[in-house]
Coordinates of N, CA and C in Angstrom, one line a residue:
L1 N -15.7 -9.2 -64.2 CA -16.3 -9.6 -65.4 C -18.0 -9.5 -65.5
R2 N -18.4 -9.6 -64.5 CA -20.0 -9.3 -64.3 C -20.2 -7.8 -64.3
S3 N -19.4 -7.0 -63.8 CA -19.6 -5.6 -63.9 C -19.3 -5.0 -65.4
C4 N -18.7 -5.8 -66.3 CA -18.4 -5.4 -67.5 C -19.4 -6.2 -68.5
S5 N -20.1 -7.2 -67.9 CA -21.2 -7.8 -68.7 C -22.3 -7.7 -67.8
P6 N -23.1 -6.9 -67.7 CA -24.4 -6.7 -67.2 C -25.3 -7.3 -68.0
G7 N -26.3 -8.0 -67.4 CA -27.5 -8.8 -67.8 C -28.1 -7.8 -68.9
Q8 N -28.9 -8.2 -69.6 CA -29.8 -7.5 -70.7 C -30.8 -6.5 -70.0
T9 N -31.5 -7.4 -68.8 CA -32.4 -6.6 -68.1 C -31.9 -5.7 -67.1
R10 N -30.6 -5.5 -66.8 CA -30.0 -4.0 -66.2 C -29.8 -3.2 -67.1
R11 N -29.3 -3.7 -68.3 CA -29.2 -2.6 -69.3 C -30.5 -1.9 -69.9
T12 N -31.6 -2.5 -69.7 CA -32.8 -1.8 -70.2 C -33.6 -1.5 -68.8
N13 N -33.0 -1.2 -68.2 CA -34.0 -1.0 -66.8 C -34.5 0.1 -66.9
A14 N -33.4 1.2 -67.4 CA -34.3 2.7 -67.5 C -35.4 2.7 -68.5
S15 N -35.2 2.1 -69.4 CA -36.2 2.1 -70.7 C -37.6 1.5 -70.2
R16 N -37.3 0.3 -69.4 CA -38.8 -0.5 -69.2 C -39.5 0.5 -67.9
R17 N -38.5 0.9 -66.8 CA -39.0 2.0 -65.8 C -39.7 3.1 -66.4
A18 N -39.3 3.8 -67.3 CA -40.1 4.9 -68.0 C -41.2 4.5 -68.6
C19 N -41.5 3.3 -69.2 CA -42.6 2.7 -69.7 C -43.7 2.2 -68.8
L20 N -43.0 1.6 -67.7 CA -43.9 1.1 -66.7 C -44.6 2.4 -65.7
I21 N -43.9 3.3 -65.6 CA -44.3 4.6 -65.1 C -45.6 5.1 -66.0
A22 N -45.2 5.6 -67.4 CA -46.1 6.0 -68.3 C -47.5 5.0 -68.0
R23 N -47.3 3.8 -68.1 CA -48.3 2.9 -68.2 C -49.4 3.0 -66.9
F24 N -48.7 3.1 -65.7 CA -49.2 3.3 -64.6 C -50.0 4.8 -64.4
G25 N -49.7 5.8 -65.2 CA -50.3 6.9 -65.5 C -51.5 6.7 -66.5
D26 N -51.2 5.8 -67.4 CA -52.5 5.6 -68.5 C -53.8 5.0 -67.7
I27 N -53.4 3.9 -66.8 CA -54.3 3.2 -66.1 C -55.2 4.2 -65.3
Y28 N -54.6 5.1 -64.7 CA -55.2 6.3 -63.7 C -56.2 6.9 -64.7
A29 N -55.6 7.3 -65.6 CA -56.4 8.2 -66.6 C -57.4 7.3 -67.5
Q30 N -57.2 6.2 -67.8 CA -58.2 5.2 -68.7 C -59.0 4.3 -67.8
E31 N -58.5 3.1 -67.4 CA -59.2 1.9 -66.7 C -59.7 2.4 -65.5
R32 N -59.2 3.4 -64.8 CA -59.6 3.8 -63.6 C -61.1 4.4 -63.8
L33 N -61.0 5.4 -64.9 CA -62.6 6.1 -65.1 C -63.4 5.1 -65.9
D34 N -63.0 4.2 -66.5 CA -63.8 3.2 -67.1 C -64.4 2.4 -66.0
A35 N -63.6 2.1 -65.0 CA -64.3 1.4 -63.7 C -65.1 1.9 -63.0
E36 N -65.1 3.3 -62.7 CA -65.6 4.4 -62.1 C -67.1 4.3 -62.9
T37 N -67.0 4.5 -64.2 CA -68.3 4.6 -64.7 C -68.9 3.5 -64.8
L38 N -68.6 2.1 -64.7 CA -69.3 0.8 -64.5 C -69.8 0.8 -63.1
L39 N -68.9 1.1 -62.1 CA -69.5 1.1 -60.9 C -70.7 2.0 -60.6
R40 N -70.6 2.9 -61.3 CA -71.7 4.2 -60.9 C -73.3 3.7 -61.4
T41 N -73.0 2.3 -62.5 CA -74.4 2.1 -62.7 C -75.0 1.3 -61.5
Y42 N -74.2 0.6 -60.5 CA -74.7 0.2 -59.4 C -74.7 0.9 -58.2
I43 N -73.8 1.8 -58.0 CA -73.7 2.2 -56.7 C -73.7 3.9 -56.8
S44 N -74.8 4.6 -56.4 CA -74.8 6.0 -56.7 C -73.8 6.8 -55.9
D45 N -73.5 6.3 -54.7 CA -72.5 7.1 -53.8 C -70.9 7.2 -54.5
M46 N -70.2 8.2 -54.9 CA -69.1 8.6 -55.4 C -68.0 8.0 -54.4
E47 N -68.0 8.4 -53.2 CA -67.1 8.0 -52.2 C -67.0 6.5 -52.3
T48 N -68.2 5.8 -52.4 CA -68.0 4.4 -52.0 C -67.0 3.6 -53.1
V49 N -67.6 4.3 -54.7 CA -67.0 3.9 -55.8 C -65.6 4.2 -55.9
Q50 N -65.2 5.4 -55.4 CA -63.7 5.7 -55.3 C -62.8 5.1 -54.1
R51 N -63.6 4.4 -53.1 CA -62.9 3.5 -52.2 C -62.6 2.2 -52.7
I52 N -63.5 1.7 -53.5 CA -63.5 0.4 -54.1 C -62.3 0.4 -55.0
I53 N -62.4 1.6 -55.9 CA -61.4 1.3 -56.9 C -59.8 1.8 -56.2
Y54 N -59.7 2.4 -55.1 CA -58.4 2.6 -54.5 C -58.1 1.2 -53.6
I55 N -59.3 0.5 -53.2 CA -58.6 -0.8 -52.7 C -58.4 -1.8 -53.6
A56 N -59.1 -1.7 -54.7 CA -58.7 -2.6 -55.9 C -57.0 -2.4 -56.3
A57 N -56.9 -1.0 -56.0 CA -55.4 -0.7 -56.8 C -54.3 -1.2 -55.6
V58 N -54.6 -1.3 -54.4 CA -53.7 -1.7 -53.3 C -53.7 -3.1 -53.2
E59 N -54.8 -3.9 -53.5 CA -55.0 -5.4 -53.4 C -54.3 -5.9 -54.8
S60 N -54.5 -5.2 -55.8 CA -53.7 -5.7 -57.1 C -52.3 -5.8 -56.7
F61 N -51.6 -4.5 -56.3 CA -50.1 -4.3 -55.7 C -49.5 -5.6 -55.1
H62 N -50.4 -5.8 -54.0 CA -50.2 -6.7 -53.1 C -50.2 -8.4 -53.5
A63 N -51.0 -8.7 -54.4 CA -51.3 -9.8 -55.0 C -50.4 -10.1 -56.1
A64 N -50.0 -9.1 -56.9 CA -48.7 -9.1 -57.8 C -47.5 -9.5 -57.2
K65 N -47.1 -8.5 -56.1 CA -46.0 -8.9 -55.2 C -45.8 -10.3 -54.7
M66 N -46.9 -10.7 -54.3 CA -46.7 -12.0 -53.9 C -46.3 -13.0 -54.9
A67 N -47.2 -12.8 -56.0 CA -46.9 -13.7 -57.2 C -45.5 -13.8 -57.5
Y68 N -45.2 -12.4 -57.8 CA -43.7 -12.4 -58.0 C -42.7 -12.9 -57.1
R69 N -43.0 -12.9 -55.8 CA -42.0 -13.5 -55.1 C -42.0 -15.2 -55.3
Q70 N -43.2 -15.7 -55.4 CA -43.2 -17.1 -55.6 C -42.8 -17.7 -56.9
F71 N -43.1 -16.8 -58.1 CA -42.4 -16.8 -59.4 C -40.9 -17.1 -59.4
K72 N -40.2 -15.9 -58.7 CA -39.0 -15.8 -58.6 C -38.2 -16.9 -57.9
I73 N -39.1 -17.6 -56.8 CA -38.5 -18.6 -56.1 C -38.3 -19.7 -57.0
R74 N -39.4 -20.2 -57.7 CA -39.4 -21.2 -58.6 C -38.4 -21.1 -59.7
V75 N -38.0 -20.2 -60.4 CA -37.0 -19.7 -61.5 C -35.7 -20.1 -60.9
R76 N -35.6 -19.5 -59.7 CA -34.2 -19.4 -59.0 C -33.7 -21.0 -58.9
E77 N -34.8 -21.8 -58.4 CA -34.6 -23.1 -58.0 C -34.3 -23.9 -59.1
T78 N -35.0 -23.6 -60.2 CA -34.7 -24.2 -61.6 C -33.2 -23.9 -62.3
L79 N -32.9 -22.7 -62.3 CA -31.7 -22.1 -62.9 C -30.6 -22.3 -62.2
S80 N -30.7 -22.7 -60.9 CA -29.6 -22.8 -59.9 C -29.1 -24.2 -60.2
L81 N -29.8 -25.0 -60.6 CA -29.2 -26.4 -61.1 C -28.2 -26.6 -62.2
G82 N -28.3 -25.4 -63.1 CA -27.3 -25.5 -64.3 C -26.5 -24.5 -64.7
H83 N -26.7 -23.4 -63.3 CA -25.9 -22.0 -63.7 C -24.3 -22.3 -63.7
S84 N -23.7 -21.6 -64.5 CA -22.4 -21.3 -64.4 C -21.8 -20.2 -64.6
G85 N -22.8 -19.0 -65.1 CA -22.2 -17.7 -65.4 C -22.0 -17.4 -66.9
P86 N -21.4 -16.2 -67.1 CA -20.7 -15.5 -66.4 C -21.6 -14.5 -65.5
E87 N -22.8 -14.3 -65.9 CA -23.7 -13.2 -64.7 C -23.9 -14.1 -63.8
S88 N -24.1 -13.5 -62.8 CA -24.7 -14.0 -61.2 C -26.0 -14.7 -61.7
L89 N -26.1 -15.4 -60.7 CA -27.6 -16.3 -60.7 C -28.8 -15.1 -60.8
E90 N -28.5 -14.5 -59.9 CA -29.7 -13.2 -59.7 C -29.9 -12.7 -60.9
D91 N -28.8 -11.9 -61.6 CA -29.1 -11.5 -62.9 C -29.8 -12.4 -64.0
T92 N -29.3 -13.8 -63.9 CA -29.8 -14.7 -64.9 C -31.4 -14.8 -64.5
V93 N -31.8 -14.8 -63.4 CA -33.1 -15.3 -62.9 C -34.0 -14.0 -63.7
L94 N -33.5 -12.7 -63.0 CA -34.0 -11.6 -63.5 C -34.4 -11.8 -64.9
D95 N -33.2 -11.9 -65.7 CA -33.3 -11.8 -66.9 C -34.4 -12.6 -67.7
Y96 N -34.3 -14.1 -67.2 CA -35.4 -15.1 -67.4 C -36.9 -14.6 -67.1
I97 N -37.2 -14.1 -66.1 CA -38.4 -13.4 -65.9 C -39.0 -12.4 -66.6
V98 N -38.0 -11.3 -66.9 CA -38.5 -10.3 -67.9 C -38.6 -10.9 -69.4
R99 N -38.0 -11.8 -69.6 CA -38.2 -12.6 -71.2 C -39.6 -13.4 -71.0
H100 N -39.8 -13.9 -69.8 CA -40.9 -15.0 -69.8 C -42.3 -14.1 -68.6
E101 N -42.5 -13.0 -68.8 CA -43.6 -12.5 -68.2 C -44.8 -13.0 -68.4
D102 N -45.1 -13.4 -69.7 CA -46.2 -14.1 -70.0 C -46.6 -15.3 -69.4
L103 N -45.6 -15.9 -68.6 CA -45.9 -17.0 -67.8 C -46.7 -16.6 -66.4
Y104 N -46.4 -15.3 -66.3 CA -47.3 -14.8 -64.9 C -48.5 -15.2 -64.9
D105 N -49.4 -15.9 -63.9 CA -50.7 -16.2 -64.0 C -51.4 -15.0 -63.7
V106 N -51.8 -14.1 -64.3 CA -52.5 -12.9 -64.0 C -54.0 -13.0 -63.5
Q107 N -54.5 -14.1 -63.9 CA -55.8 -14.7 -63.5 C -56.1 -15.0 -62.3
A108 N -54.8 -15.5 -61.6 CA -55.0 -15.9 -60.5 C -54.6 -14.9 -59.4
S109 N -54.1 -13.8 -59.8 CA -53.8 -12.7 -59.0 C -55.3 -12.0 -59.0
V110 N -55.8 -11.9 -60.2 CA -57.4 -11.2 -60.3 C -58.1 -11.8 -59.2
N111 N -58.0 -12.9 -59.3 CA -59.1 -14.0 -58.6 C -58.7 -13.6 -56.9
E112 N -57.6 -13.5 -56.7 CA -57.1 -13.1 -55.2 C -57.5 -11.8 -55.0
V113 N -57.4 -10.8 -55.7 CA -57.7 -9.5 -55.4 C -59.2 -9.6 -55.3
I114 N -60.1 -10.1 -55.9 CA -61.5 -10.0 -55.7 C -61.8 -10.6 -54.5
R115 N -61.4 -11.8 -54.2 CA -61.4 -12.6 -53.0 C -61.2 -11.4 -51.6
S116 N -60.1 -10.9 -52.1 CA -59.7 -9.9 -50.7 C -60.7 -8.6 -50.7
M117 N -61.1 -8.1 -51.8 CA -62.0 -7.3 -51.8 C -63.3 -7.5 -51.2
N118 N -63.9 -8.9 -51.3 CA -65.0 -9.1 -50.9 C -64.9 -9.3 -49.2
I119 N -63.9 -9.5 -48.4 CA -64.2 -9.6 -47.2 C -63.3 -8.5 -46.7
S120 N -63.0 -7.2 -47.3 CA -62.6 -5.9 -47.0 C -63.5 -5.4 -45.8
P121 N -63.2 -5.0 -44.8 CA -63.9 -4.2 -43.9 C -64.1 -2.8 -44.5
K122 N -63.4 -2.3 -45.4 CA -63.4 -0.8 -45.6 C -64.8 -0.6 -46.6
I123 N -65.2 -1.6 -47.2 CA -66.1 -1.3 -48.5 C -67.2 -2.2 -47.9
S124 N -68.5 -1.7 -48.4 CA -69.5 -2.5 -48.2 C -70.5 -2.2 -49.5
F125 N -71.2 -3.3 -50.1 CA -71.7 -3.1 -51.4 C -73.0 -3.9 -51.5
P126 N -74.0 -3.5 -51.9 CA -75.1 -4.0 -52.4 C -74.7 -5.8 -53.0
P127 N -75.4 -6.8 -52.5 CA -75.2 -8.3 -52.8 C -75.2 -8.4 -54.4
E128 N -75.8 -7.8 -55.1 CA -75.9 -7.9 -56.5 C -74.4 -7.5 -57.3
I129 N -73.7 -6.6 -56.6 CA -72.4 -6.2 -57.2 C -71.5 -7.3 -57.1
D130 N -70.7 -7.7 -58.1 CA -69.5 -8.6 -58.1 C -68.7 -7.7 -58.7
F131 N -67.2 -8.0 -57.9 CA -66.2 -6.9 -58.2 C -65.6 -7.4 -59.7
I132 N -66.1 -8.8 -60.2 CA -65.5 -9.0 -61.4 C -65.7 -7.9 -62.5
V133 N -66.7 -6.9 -62.0 CA -67.1 -6.2 -63.3 C -66.0 -5.2 -63.5
I134 N -65.0 -5.0 -62.6 CA -63.9 -4.2 -62.7 C -62.5 -5.0 -62.9
S135 N -62.7 -6.1 -63.2 CA -61.7 -7.0 -63.6 C -60.7 -6.5 -64.4
T136 N -61.1 -5.8 -65.4 CA -60.3 -5.1 -66.5 C -59.2 -4.3 -65.8
L137 N -59.8 -3.4 -64.9 CA -58.5 -2.5 -63.9 C -57.7 -3.4 -63.4
I138 N -58.1 -4.3 -62.6 CA -57.5 -5.0 -61.7 C -56.6 -5.9 -62.4
R139 N -56.7 -6.4 -63.8 CA -55.8 -7.2 -64.5 C -54.7 -6.1 -64.9
E140 N -55.2 -4.8 -65.2 CA -54.0 -4.1 -65.6 C -53.0 -3.9 -64.6
L141 N -53.4 -3.4 -63.5 CA -52.8 -3.0 -62.3 C -52.0 -4.4 -61.8
C142 N -52.5 -5.6 -62.0 CA -51.6 -6.5 -61.5 C -50.3 -6.8 -62.6
R143 N -50.7 -6.6 -63.8 CA -49.7 -6.7 -64.7 C -48.5 -5.8 -64.4
V144 N -49.2 -4.3 -64.3 CA -48.0 -3.5 -64.2 C -47.3 -3.6 -63.0
A145 N -48.0 -4.1 -61.9 CA -47.1 -4.2 -60.6 C -46.3 -5.2 -60.6
F146 N -46.9 -6.3 -61.4 CA -45.6 -7.6 -61.7 C -44.4 -7.2 -62.3
S147 N -44.4 -6.4 -63.3 CA -43.3 -5.8 -64.1 C -42.5 -4.8 -63.3
M148 N -43.3 -4.2 -62.5 CA -42.3 -3.2 -61.7 C -41.6 -3.7 -60.8
Q149 N -41.9 -5.3 -60.2 CA -40.9 -5.7 -59.4 C -39.5 -6.4 -59.8
T150 N -39.7 -6.2 -61.3 CA -38.1 -6.8 -62.0 C -37.4 -5.6 -62.4
L151 N -37.9 -4.3 -61.7 CA -36.9 -3.3 -62.0 C -35.9 -3.3 -60.9
A152 N -34.9 -2.3 -61.1 CA -33.7 -2.0 -59.9 C -33.7 -0.8 -59.3
P153 N -34.2 -0.3 -58.6 CA -34.8 -1.0 -57.6 C -36.4 -0.9 -57.9
P154 N -37.3 -1.8 -57.4 CA -38.5 -2.0 -57.7 C -39.4 -0.9 -57.4
L155 N -40.4 -0.6 -58.0 CA -41.5 0.4 -57.6 C -42.9 -0.3 -57.1
D156 N -43.1 0.7 -56.1 CA -44.4 0.3 -55.2 C -45.3 1.3 -54.9
I157 N -46.5 0.9 -54.5 CA -47.4 2.1 -54.0 C -47.1 2.6 -52.7
A158 N -47.4 3.8 -52.2 CA -47.6 4.1 -50.9 C -48.5 3.7 -50.0
F159 N -48.3 3.5 -48.8 CA -49.3 3.1 -48.0 C -50.1 4.1 -47.2
G160 N -51.5 3.9 -47.5 CA -52.2 5.1 -46.9 C -53.4 4.7 -46.1
T161 N -53.4 5.5 -45.1 CA -54.5 5.3 -44.0 C -55.6 6.4 -44.2
D162 N -56.8 6.3 -44.0 CA -57.9 7.4 -43.8 C -57.7 8.2 -42.4
G163 N -57.6 9.2 -42.5 CA -57.4 10.3 -41.2 C -55.8 10.7 -41.2
E164 N -54.9 10.3 -42.1 CA -53.5 10.7 -42.2 C -53.2 12.1 -42.5
L165 N -52.1 12.5 -42.1 CA -52.3 14.0 -42.5 C -51.6 14.2 -43.9
F166 N -52.6 15.0 -44.5 CA -52.5 15.4 -46.0 C -50.8 15.7 -46.4
S167 N -50.2 14.8 -47.3 CA -49.2 15.2 -47.9 C -49.2 15.7 -49.1
E168 N -48.6 17.1 -49.4 CA -48.4 17.8 -50.6 C -47.5 17.0 -51.6
T169 N -46.6 16.2 -51.0 CA -45.7 15.8 -51.9 C -45.8 14.4 -52.3
K170 N -47.0 14.0 -51.8 CA -47.6 12.4 -52.2 C -48.9 12.4 -52.9
Y171 N -49.7 13.4 -52.6 CA -50.8 13.5 -53.0 C -51.4 14.7 -53.8
H172 N -52.3 14.6 -54.8 CA -52.9 15.7 -55.4 C -54.3 15.6 -54.6
R173 N -54.9 17.0 -54.3 CA -56.5 16.9 -53.6 C -57.3 16.7 -54.9
S174 N -58.2 16.0 -54.3 CA -59.5 15.9 -55.3 C -60.1 17.1 -55.5
F175 N -60.8 17.4 -56.8 CA -61.5 18.6 -56.9 C -62.5 19.1 -55.9
D176 N -63.1 17.8 -55.1 CA -64.3 18.1 -54.2 C -63.7 18.5 -53.0
S177 N -62.5 18.1 -52.8 CA -61.7 18.4 -51.4 C -62.0 19.6 -50.7
D178 N -62.0 19.7 -49.5 CA -62.0 20.8 -48.7 C -60.3 21.3 -48.6
F179 N -60.0 22.3 -49.3 CA -58.5 22.7 -49.4 C -57.8 23.1 -48.1
T180 N -58.7 23.6 -47.0 CA -58.1 24.2 -46.0 C -57.9 22.9 -44.8
A181 N -58.7 21.6 -45.4 CA -58.7 20.5 -44.3 C -57.1 20.0 -44.3
A182 N -56.5 19.6 -43.3 CA -55.2 18.9 -43.0 C -55.1 17.3 -43.1
L183 N -56.5 16.6 -43.2 CA -56.5 15.4 -42.9 C -57.1 14.6 -44.2
V184 N -56.6 13.5 -44.6 CA -57.3 12.6 -45.5 C -58.2 12.1 -45.1
A185 N -59.5 12.2 -45.8 CA -60.9 11.6 -45.5 C -60.8 10.1 -46.2
Y186 N -60.5 9.9 -47.3 CA -59.9 8.8 -48.3 C -59.2 9.1 -49.4
H187 N -58.6 7.8 -49.7 CA -58.1 7.9 -51.2 C -58.5 7.5 -52.2
V188 N -58.2 8.3 -53.3 CA -58.6 7.9 -54.6 C -57.8 6.9 -55.5
W189 N -56.5 7.4 -55.4 CA -55.6 6.8 -55.9 C -54.0 6.7 -55.5
P190 N -53.5 5.4 -55.3 CA -52.1 5.6 -54.7 C -51.2 6.2 -55.2
A191 N -50.0 6.9 -54.6 CA -48.8 7.4 -55.0 C -47.9 6.2 -55.2
L192 N -47.2 6.4 -56.3 CA -46.1 5.4 -56.7 C -45.0 5.9 -56.3
M193 N -44.0 4.8 -55.6 CA -42.9 5.2 -55.0 C -41.6 4.3 -55.4
E194 N -40.4 5.0 -55.3 CA -39.2 4.5 -55.4 C -38.2 4.6 -54.3
N195 N -38.1 3.7 -53.5 CA -36.9 3.5 -52.3 C -37.5 4.6 -51.6
D196 N -38.9 4.8 -51.1 CA -39.7 5.9 -50.5 C -39.4 7.2 -50.7
V197 N -39.3 7.3 -52.1 CA -39.4 8.6 -52.8 C -40.6 8.4 -53.7
V198 N -41.3 9.7 -53.8 CA -42.7 9.5 -54.6 C -42.1 10.0 -56.3
I199 N -42.6 8.8 -56.9 CA -42.2 9.0 -58.4 C -43.6 9.6 -58.9
V200 N -44.8 9.4 -58.7 CA -45.9 9.6 -59.1 C -47.0 10.2 -58.0
K201 N -47.5 11.3 -58.0 CA -48.6 11.7 -57.0 C -49.7 10.8 -57.0
G202 N -50.2 10.4 -56.2 CA -51.5 9.7 -55.8 C -52.5 11.0 -55.9
E203 N -53.9 10.5 -55.5 CA -55.0 11.5 -55.2 C -55.7 11.1 -53.8
A204 N -56.0 11.9 -53.2 CA -56.8 12.1 -52.2 C -57.9 13.3 -51.9
V205 N -58.9 12.9 -50.9 CA -60.1 13.5 -50.7 C -59.5 14.1 -49.3
T206 N -59.5 15.5 -49.1 CA -59.4 16.2 -47.8 C -60.7 16.8 -47.4
K207 N -61.4 16.5 -46.2 CA -62.7 16.9 -45.5 C -62.1 17.4 -44.2
R208 N -63.0 18.1 -43.6 CA -62.8 18.5 -42.0 C -64.0 17.4 -41.4

């Protein structure tokens, strides 16, 4: 019965996936550049600006995934009390989350991201800089990351470390890269992944 009556969420999975991938690309093209412009008014060093934005992206996905897990636990606990089918409890939970994504407390995630950035050992900044100036970017990343957790399978970003071997399948090189260098100096934007397969390439700077 379940296989004949999949949840609405399962049926719309492909279209939602396409929309979320497109939105991730839009954030890269628009909100990321807006954040870059804002930060450049405080910080002259472009590398520092790009590192801040990359860490904001990584922390946004982390915060949104944590929030999703907690949200899902609460929904499952509530719905399990009166669940009778015909859909599985898991499908019913997922349907509920997709229909009520507006209940996601995105501001709490934004605050969590800013807290994490303030103690990140990878970025230093003048004391007059408050990362709240890029909260629009952080908010949009948290929203898209949260929604990506409702897909089957969910989408996530690739884990990147400074000094890793540059991967042509995972990243584009930034225009100011040394195109003969084999190692990543730092990341500009994360790659988007599905089950360890690259869906959208990220961006990295390679230098000798």
